[in-house]
GROMACS .gro file of C-alpha atoms in nm:
model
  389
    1UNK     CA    1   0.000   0.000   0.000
    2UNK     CA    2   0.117   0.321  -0.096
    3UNK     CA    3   0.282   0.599   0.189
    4UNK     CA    4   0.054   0.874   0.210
    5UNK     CA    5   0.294   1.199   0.224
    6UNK     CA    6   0.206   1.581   0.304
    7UNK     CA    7   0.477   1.799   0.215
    8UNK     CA    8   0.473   2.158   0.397
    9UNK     CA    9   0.662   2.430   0.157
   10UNK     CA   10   0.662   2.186  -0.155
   11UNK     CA   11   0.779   2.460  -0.387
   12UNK     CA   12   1.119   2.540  -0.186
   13UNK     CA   13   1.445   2.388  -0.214
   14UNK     CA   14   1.360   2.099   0.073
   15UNK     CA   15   0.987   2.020  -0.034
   16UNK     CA   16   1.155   2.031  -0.411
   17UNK     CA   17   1.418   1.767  -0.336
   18UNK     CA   18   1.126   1.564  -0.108
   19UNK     CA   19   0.963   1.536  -0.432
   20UNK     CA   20   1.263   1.472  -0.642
   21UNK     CA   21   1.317   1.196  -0.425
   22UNK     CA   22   0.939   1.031  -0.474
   23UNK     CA   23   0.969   1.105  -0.816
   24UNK     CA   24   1.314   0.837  -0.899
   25UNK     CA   25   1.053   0.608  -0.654
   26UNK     CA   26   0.909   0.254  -0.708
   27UNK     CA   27   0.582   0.340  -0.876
   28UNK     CA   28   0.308   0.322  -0.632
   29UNK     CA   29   0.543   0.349  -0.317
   30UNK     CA   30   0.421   0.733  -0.200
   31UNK     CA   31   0.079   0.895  -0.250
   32UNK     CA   32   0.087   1.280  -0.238
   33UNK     CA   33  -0.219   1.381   0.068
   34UNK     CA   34  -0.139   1.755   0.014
   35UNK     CA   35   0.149   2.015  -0.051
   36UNK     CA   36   0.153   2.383   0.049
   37UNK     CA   37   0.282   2.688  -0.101
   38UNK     CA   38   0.345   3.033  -0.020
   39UNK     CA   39   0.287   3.232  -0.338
   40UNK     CA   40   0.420   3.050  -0.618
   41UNK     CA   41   0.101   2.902  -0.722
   42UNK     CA   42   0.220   2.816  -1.104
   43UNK     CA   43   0.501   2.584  -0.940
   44UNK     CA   44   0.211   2.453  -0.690
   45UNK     CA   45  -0.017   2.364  -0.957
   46UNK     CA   46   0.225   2.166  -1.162
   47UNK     CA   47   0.293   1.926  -0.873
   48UNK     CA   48  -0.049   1.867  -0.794
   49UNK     CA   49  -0.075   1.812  -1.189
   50UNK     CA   50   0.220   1.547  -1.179
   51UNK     CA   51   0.201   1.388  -0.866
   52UNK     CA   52  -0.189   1.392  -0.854
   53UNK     CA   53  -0.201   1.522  -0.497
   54UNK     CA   54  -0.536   1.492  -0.328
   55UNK     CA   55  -0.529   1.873  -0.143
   56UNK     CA   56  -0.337   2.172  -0.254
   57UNK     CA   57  -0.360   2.504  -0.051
   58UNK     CA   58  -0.139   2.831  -0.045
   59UNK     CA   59  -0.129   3.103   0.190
   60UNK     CA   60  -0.164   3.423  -0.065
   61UNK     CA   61  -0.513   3.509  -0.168
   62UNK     CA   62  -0.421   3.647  -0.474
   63UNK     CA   63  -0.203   3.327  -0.560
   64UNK     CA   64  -0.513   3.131  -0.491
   65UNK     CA   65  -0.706   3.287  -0.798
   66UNK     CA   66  -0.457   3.202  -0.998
   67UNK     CA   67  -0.375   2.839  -0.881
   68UNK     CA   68  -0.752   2.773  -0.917
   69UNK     CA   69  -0.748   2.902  -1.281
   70UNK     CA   70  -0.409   2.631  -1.321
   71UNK     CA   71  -0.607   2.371  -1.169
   72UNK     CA   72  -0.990   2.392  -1.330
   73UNK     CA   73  -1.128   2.084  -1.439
   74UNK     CA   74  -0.875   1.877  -1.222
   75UNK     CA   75  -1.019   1.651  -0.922
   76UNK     CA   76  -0.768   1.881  -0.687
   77UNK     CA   77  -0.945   2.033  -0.371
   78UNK     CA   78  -0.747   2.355  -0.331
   79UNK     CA   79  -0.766   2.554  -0.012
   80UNK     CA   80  -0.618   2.944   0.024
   81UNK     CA   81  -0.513   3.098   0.340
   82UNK     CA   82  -0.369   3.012   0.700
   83UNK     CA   83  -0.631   2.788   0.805
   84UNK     CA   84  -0.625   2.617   0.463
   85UNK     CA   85  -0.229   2.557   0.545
   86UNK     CA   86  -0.334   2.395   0.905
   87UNK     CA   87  -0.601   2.194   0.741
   88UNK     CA   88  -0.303   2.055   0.492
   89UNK     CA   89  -0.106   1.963   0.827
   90UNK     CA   90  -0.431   1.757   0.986
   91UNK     CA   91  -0.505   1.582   0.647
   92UNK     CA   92  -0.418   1.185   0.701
   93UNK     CA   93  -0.054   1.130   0.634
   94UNK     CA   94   0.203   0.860   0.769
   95UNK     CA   95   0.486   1.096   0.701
   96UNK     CA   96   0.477   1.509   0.658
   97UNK     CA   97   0.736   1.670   0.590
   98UNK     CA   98   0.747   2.012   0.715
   99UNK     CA   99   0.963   2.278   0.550
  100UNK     CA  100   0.700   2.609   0.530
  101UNK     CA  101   1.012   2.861   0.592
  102UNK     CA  102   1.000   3.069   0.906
  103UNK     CA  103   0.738   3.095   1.248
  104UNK     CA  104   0.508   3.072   0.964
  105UNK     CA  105   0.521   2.722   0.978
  106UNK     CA  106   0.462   2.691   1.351
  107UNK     CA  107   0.087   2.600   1.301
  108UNK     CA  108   0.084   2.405   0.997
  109UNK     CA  109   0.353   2.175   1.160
  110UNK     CA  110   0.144   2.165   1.492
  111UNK     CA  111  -0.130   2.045   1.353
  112UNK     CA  112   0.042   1.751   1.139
  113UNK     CA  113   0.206   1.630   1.505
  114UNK     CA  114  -0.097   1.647   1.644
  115UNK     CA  115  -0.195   1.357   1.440
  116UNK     CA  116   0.050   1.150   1.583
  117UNK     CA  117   0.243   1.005   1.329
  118UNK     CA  118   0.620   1.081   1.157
  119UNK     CA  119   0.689   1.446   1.093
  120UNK     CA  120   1.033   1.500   0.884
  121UNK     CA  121   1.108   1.874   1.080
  122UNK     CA  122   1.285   2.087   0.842
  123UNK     CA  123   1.091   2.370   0.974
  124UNK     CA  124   1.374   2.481   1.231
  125UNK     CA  125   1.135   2.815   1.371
  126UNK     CA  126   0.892   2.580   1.461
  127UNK     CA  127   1.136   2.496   1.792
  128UNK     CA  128   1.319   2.810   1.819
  129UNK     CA  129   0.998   2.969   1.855
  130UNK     CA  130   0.803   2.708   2.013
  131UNK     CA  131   1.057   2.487   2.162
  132UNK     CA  132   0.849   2.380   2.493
  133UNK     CA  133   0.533   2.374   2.395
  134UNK     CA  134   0.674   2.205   2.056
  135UNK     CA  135   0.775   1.885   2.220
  136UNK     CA  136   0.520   1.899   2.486
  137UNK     CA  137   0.291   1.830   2.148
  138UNK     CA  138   0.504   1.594   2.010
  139UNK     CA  139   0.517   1.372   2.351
  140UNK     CA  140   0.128   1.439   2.382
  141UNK     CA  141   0.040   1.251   2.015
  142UNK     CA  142   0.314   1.043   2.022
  143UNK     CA  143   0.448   1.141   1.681
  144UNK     CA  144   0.801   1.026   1.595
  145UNK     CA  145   1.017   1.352   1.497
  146UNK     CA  146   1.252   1.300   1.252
  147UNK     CA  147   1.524   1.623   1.200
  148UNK     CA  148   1.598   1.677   0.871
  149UNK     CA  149   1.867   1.964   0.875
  150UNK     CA  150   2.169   1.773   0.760
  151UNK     CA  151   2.317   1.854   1.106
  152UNK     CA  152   2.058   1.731   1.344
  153UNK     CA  153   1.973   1.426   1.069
  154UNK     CA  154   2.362   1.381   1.160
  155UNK     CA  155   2.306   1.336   1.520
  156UNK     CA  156   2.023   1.166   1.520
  157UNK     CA  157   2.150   0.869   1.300
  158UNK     CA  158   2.443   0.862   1.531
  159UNK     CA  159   2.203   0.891   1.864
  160UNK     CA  160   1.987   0.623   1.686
  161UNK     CA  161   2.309   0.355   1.678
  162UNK     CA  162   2.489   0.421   2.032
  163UNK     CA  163   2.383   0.460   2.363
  164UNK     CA  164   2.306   0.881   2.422
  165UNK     CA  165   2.370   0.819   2.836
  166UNK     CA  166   2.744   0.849   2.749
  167UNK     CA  167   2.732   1.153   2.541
  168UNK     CA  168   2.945   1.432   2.637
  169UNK     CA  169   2.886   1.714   2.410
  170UNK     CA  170   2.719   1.739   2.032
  171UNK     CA  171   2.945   1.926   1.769
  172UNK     CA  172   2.723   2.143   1.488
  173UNK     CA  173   2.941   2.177   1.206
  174UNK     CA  174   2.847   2.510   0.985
  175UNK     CA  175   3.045   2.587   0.675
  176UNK     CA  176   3.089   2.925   0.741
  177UNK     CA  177   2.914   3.076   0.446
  178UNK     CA  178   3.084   3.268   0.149
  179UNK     CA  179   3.251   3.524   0.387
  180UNK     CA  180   3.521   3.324   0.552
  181UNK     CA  181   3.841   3.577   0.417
  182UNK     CA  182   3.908   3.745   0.757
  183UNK     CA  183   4.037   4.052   0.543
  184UNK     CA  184   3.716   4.030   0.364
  185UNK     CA  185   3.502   4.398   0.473
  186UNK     CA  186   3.185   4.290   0.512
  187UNK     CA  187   3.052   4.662   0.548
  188UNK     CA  188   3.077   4.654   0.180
  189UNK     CA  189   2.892   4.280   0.121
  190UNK     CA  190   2.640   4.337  -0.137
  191UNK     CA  191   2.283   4.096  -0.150
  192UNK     CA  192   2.431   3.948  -0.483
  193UNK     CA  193   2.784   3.844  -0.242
  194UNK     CA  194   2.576   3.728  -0.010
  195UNK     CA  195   2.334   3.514  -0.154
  196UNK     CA  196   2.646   3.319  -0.331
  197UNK     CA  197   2.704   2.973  -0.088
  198UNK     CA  198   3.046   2.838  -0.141
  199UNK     CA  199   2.879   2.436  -0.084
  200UNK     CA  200   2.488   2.406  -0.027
  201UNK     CA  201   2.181   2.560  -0.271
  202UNK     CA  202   1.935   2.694  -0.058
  203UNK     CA  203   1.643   2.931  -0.040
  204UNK     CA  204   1.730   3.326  -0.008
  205UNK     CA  205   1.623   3.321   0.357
  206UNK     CA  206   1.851   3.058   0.499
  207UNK     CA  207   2.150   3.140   0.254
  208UNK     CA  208   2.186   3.483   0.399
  209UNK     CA  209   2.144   3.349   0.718
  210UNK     CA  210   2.405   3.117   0.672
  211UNK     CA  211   2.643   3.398   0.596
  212UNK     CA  212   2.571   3.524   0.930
  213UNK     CA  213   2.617   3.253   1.112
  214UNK     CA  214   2.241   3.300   1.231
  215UNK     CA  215   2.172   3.037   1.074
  216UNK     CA  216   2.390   2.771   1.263
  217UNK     CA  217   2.274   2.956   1.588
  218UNK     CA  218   1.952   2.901   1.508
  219UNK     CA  219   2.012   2.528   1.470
  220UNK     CA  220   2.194   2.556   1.793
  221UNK     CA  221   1.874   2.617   1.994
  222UNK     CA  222   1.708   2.340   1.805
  223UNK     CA  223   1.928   2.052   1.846
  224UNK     CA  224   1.866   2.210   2.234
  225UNK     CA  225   1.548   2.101   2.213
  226UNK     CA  226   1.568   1.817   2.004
  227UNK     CA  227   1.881   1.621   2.196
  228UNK     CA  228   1.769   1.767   2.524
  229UNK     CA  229   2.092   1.930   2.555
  230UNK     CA  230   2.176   2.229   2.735
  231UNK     CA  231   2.388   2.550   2.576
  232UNK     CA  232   2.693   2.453   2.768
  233UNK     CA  233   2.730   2.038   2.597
  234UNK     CA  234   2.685   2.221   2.225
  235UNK     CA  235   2.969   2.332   2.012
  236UNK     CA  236   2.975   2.494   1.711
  237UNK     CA  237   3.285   2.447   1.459
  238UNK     CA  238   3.342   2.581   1.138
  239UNK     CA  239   3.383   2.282   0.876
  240UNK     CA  240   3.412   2.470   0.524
  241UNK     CA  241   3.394   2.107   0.302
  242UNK     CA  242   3.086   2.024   0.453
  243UNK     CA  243   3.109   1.671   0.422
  244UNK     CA  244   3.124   1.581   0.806
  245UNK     CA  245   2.791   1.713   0.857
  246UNK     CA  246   2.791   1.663   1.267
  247UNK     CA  247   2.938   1.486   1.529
  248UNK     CA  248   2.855   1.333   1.832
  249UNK     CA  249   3.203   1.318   2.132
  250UNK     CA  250   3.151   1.083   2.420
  251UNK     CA  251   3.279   1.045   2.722
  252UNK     CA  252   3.523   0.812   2.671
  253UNK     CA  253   3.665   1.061   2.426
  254UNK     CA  254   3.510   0.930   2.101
  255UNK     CA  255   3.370   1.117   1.837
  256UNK     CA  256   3.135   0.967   1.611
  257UNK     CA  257   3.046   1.172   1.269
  258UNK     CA  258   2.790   1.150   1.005
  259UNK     CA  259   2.978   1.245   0.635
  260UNK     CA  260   2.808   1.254   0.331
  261UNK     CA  261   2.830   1.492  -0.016
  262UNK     CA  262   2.687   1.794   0.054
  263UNK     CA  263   2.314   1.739  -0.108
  264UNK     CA  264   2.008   1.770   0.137
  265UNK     CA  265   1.848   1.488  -0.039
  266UNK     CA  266   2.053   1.269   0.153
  267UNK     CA  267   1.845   1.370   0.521
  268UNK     CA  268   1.539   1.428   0.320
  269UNK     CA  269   1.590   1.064   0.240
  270UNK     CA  270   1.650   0.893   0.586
  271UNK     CA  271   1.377   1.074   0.763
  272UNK     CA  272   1.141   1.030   0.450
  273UNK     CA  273   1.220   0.588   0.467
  274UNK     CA  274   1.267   0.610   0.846
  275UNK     CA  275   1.337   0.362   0.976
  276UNK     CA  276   1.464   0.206   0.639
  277UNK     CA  277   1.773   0.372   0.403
  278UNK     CA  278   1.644   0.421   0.100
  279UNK     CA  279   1.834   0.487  -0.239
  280UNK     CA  280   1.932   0.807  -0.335
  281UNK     CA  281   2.083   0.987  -0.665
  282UNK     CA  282   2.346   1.192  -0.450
  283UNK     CA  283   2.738   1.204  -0.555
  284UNK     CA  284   2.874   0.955  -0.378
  285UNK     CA  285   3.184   1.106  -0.143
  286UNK     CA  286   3.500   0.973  -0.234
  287UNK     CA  287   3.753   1.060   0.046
  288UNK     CA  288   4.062   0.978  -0.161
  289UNK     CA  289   3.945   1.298  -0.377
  290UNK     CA  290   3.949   1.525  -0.055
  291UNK     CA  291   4.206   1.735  -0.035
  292UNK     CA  292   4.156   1.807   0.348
  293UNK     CA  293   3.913   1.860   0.617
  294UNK     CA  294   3.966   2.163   0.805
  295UNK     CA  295   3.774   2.331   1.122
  296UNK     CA  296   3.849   2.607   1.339
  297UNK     CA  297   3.660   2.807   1.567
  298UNK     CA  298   3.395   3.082   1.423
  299UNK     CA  299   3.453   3.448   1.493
  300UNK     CA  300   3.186   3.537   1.672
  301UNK     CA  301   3.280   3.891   1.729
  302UNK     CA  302   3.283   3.896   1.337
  303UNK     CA  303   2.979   3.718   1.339
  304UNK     CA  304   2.784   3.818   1.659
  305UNK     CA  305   2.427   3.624   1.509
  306UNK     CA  306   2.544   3.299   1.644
  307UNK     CA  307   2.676   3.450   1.988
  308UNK     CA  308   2.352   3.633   1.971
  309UNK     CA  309   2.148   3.303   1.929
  310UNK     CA  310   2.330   3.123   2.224
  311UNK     CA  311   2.267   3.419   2.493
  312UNK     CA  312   1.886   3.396   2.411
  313UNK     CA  313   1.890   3.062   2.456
  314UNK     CA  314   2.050   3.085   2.774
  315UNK     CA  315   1.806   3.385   2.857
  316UNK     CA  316   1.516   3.150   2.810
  317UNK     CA  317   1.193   3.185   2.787
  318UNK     CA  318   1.071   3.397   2.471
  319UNK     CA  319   1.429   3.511   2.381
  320UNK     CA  320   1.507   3.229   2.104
  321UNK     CA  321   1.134   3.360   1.957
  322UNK     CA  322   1.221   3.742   1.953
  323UNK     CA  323   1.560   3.611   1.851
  324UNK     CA  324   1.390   3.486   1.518
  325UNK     CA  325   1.102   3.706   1.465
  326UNK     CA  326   1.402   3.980   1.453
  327UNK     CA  327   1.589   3.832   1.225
  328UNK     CA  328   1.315   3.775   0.992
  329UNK     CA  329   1.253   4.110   0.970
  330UNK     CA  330   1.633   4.251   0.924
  331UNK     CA  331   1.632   3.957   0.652
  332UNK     CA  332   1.361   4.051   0.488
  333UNK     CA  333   1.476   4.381   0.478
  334UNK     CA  334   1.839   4.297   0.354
  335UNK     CA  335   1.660   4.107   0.043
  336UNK     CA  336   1.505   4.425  -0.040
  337UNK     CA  337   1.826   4.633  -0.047
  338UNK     CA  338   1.693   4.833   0.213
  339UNK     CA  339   1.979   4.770   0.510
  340UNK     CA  340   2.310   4.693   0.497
  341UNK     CA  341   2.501   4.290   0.569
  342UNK     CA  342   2.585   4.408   0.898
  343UNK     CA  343   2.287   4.579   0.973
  344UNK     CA  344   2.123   4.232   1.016
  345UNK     CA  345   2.264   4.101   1.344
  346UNK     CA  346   2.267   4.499   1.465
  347UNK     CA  347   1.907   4.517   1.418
  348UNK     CA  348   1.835   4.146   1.615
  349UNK     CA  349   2.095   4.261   1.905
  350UNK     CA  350   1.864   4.570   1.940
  351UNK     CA  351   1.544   4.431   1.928
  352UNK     CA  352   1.655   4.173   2.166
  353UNK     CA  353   1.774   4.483   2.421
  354UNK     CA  354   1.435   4.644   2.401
  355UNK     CA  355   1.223   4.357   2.414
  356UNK     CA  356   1.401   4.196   2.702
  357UNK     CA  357   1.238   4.477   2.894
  358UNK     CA  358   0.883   4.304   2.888
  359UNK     CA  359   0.758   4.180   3.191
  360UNK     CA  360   0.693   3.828   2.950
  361UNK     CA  361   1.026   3.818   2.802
  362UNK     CA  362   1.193   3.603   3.015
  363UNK     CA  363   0.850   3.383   3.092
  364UNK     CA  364   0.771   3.085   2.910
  365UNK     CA  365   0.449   3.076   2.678
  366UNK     CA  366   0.227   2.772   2.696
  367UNK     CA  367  -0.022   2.859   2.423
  368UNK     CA  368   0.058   2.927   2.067
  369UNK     CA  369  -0.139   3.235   2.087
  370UNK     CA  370   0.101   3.388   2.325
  371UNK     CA  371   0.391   3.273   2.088
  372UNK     CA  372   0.257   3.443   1.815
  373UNK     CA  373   0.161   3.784   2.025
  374UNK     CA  374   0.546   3.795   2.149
  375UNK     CA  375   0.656   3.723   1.777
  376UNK     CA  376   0.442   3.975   1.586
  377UNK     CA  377   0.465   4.289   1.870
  378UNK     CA  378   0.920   4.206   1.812
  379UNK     CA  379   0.811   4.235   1.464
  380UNK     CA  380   0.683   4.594   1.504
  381UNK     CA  381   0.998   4.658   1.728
  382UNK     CA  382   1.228   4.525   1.445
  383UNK     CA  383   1.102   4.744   1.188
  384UNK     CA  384   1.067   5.062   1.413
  385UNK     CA  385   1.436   5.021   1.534
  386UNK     CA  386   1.541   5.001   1.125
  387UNK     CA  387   1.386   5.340   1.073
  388UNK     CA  388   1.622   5.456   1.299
  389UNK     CA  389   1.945   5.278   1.104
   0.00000   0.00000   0.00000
């Protein structure tokens, strides 16, 4: 009998390779239950097309005209808006895999754990938003979370084959991003410099984030919450080949690593045939062509977004959320041309200062609604602290 699979963000870079993946499979093996989109309903529409998906919906109302225009005549039940997004999440599905970029995919991704079954989490904002009530959800339906960030999909096959009572300390490997030339001004980094990764093609979001480092601090306060892991037993080291994708040191002083060619369909894969390996059209890595593996420490007074990431989620509380929500906005506003590269982590370090000043910074949030309140009010902060740039 066929897998039923949901894929959250099918048009992007991760929900693209999901169905790359489905695509080279046995005939019959996967049944698309839904896919999502943002705005890019021509893109949406053609998957449904190919991969006859039962439910379609996208978040733009104006993209919904035109992806019910695409998809007249078809047997496709198309839904538009936030609610049609959540209703994607709660259709039946043995595996979803969630990759809706940003806290936008908080609710969508709730609502597919809260059926209980496997949920491929590509979606890191859902925990550095939501990281409490996040897993209290996943415990509650008993869903099995599989990470799909090649980092924490690194761990976790390494958790999944030793014993994690003798684990000392998890190592995040990040590749640094295109900006590694210490000499390099990055005053004068331009959107065009910074959207160019040396070793991974991503979306726009996470590739600029990667050249802040906010990205790997971002997936520091997830594999928190994933590993159960406090700030002090994670590391973060700069691995520029990215082909030793994370590592694992134990307390008998071994350090077990995950290595693989740096392609994402790799994860996508092992969460997607959990708990089976299933094939793959990735270049296979061929160590006697490496010319070296290198790591060092990353400048974080260079790169204050990952320091910045670690203090909030020491702080606690609502920091790692106004932490994101933050950087969204400085993001967003970079891939407009409208601040400068180093304006980015400036803007998130000041939001951060004013925002810490709420009474319900430093207090946890139990309900999603509270979440979002503390996300979209560090929104308004962002953007009125930009205006001041």
């Amino acid at each position: 009998m066929a897998r039923r699979i949901t894929i959250l963000g099918s048009t992007g870079s991760i929900g693209e390779s999901t169905l790359d993946l489905i695509r080279r499979a046995a005939p019959g093996e996967f049944q698309i239950a839904a896919l999502t989109a943002n705005t890019n309903s021509e893109a949406l529409a053609a998957q449904a097309i190919e991969f006859s998906a039962e439910f379609v919906a996208i978040a733009d109302a104006k993209a919904g005209a035109d992806l019910r225009a695409r998809l007249a005549g078809t047997s496709v039940n198309i839904g538009v808006g936030e609610e049609a997004l959540i209703e994607a999440g709660q259709r039946p599905a043995e595996f979803t895999m969630a990759a809706i970029i940003g806290a936008a995919g908080l609710k969508p991704t709730l609502a597919a754990v809260d059926q209980g079954n496997h949920v491929g989490l590509a979606n890191k904002e859902c925990l550095v938003c939501a990281g409490d009530l996040f897993m209290q959800r996943v415990a509650k339906s008993g869903a099995k979370l599989l990470p799909v960030d090649s980092e924490h999909n690194a761990i976790f096959q390494v958790l999944e084959t030793e014993q994690p009572k003798g684990v000392r300390r998890l190592i995040l490997t990040a590749s640094g991003g295109p900006f590694l030339d210490p000499d390099r001004d990055l005053a004068a980094v331009t959107l065009a410099d910074a959207l160019k990764h040396p070793t991974w093609t991503m979306g726009s979001k996470i590739t600029i984030d990667s050249a802040t480092l906010m990205n790997k601090g971002l997936e520091l306060i997830e594999a928190s919450y994933l590993f159960e892991r406090p700030s002090s037993e994670i590391d973060v080291v700069i691995h520029p080949q990215s082909i030793i994708h994370s590592m694992v040191e134990y307390i008998d002083g071994s350090v077990l690593a995950q290595l693989g060619s740096p392609d994402m369909r790799t994860p996508i894969a092992y969460a997607l045939g959990w708990p089976k390996r299933m094939e793959t059209p990735v270049e296979r890595l061929d160590l006697t062509k490496l010319s070296g593996l290198t790591f060092f420490e990353p400048n974080t007074e260079r790169f204050p977004a990952l320091r910045l990431a670690r203090d909030a989620l020491m702080a606690g509380g609502q920091g790692p959320n106004v932490l994101n929500a933050a950087n969204e906005v400085a993001v967003a506003e970079f891939l407009q041309n409208r601040i400068a590269f180093t304006d980015i982590s400036d803007v998130v370090a000041r939001t951060l200062a004013v925002m810490a000043k709420n009474a319900d910074f430093a207090a946890r949030s139990d309900t999603v609604e509270g979440i979002v309140n503390m996300d979209m009010r560090t929104r308004v902060t962002a953007h009125s602290l930009i205006h001041t740039l």
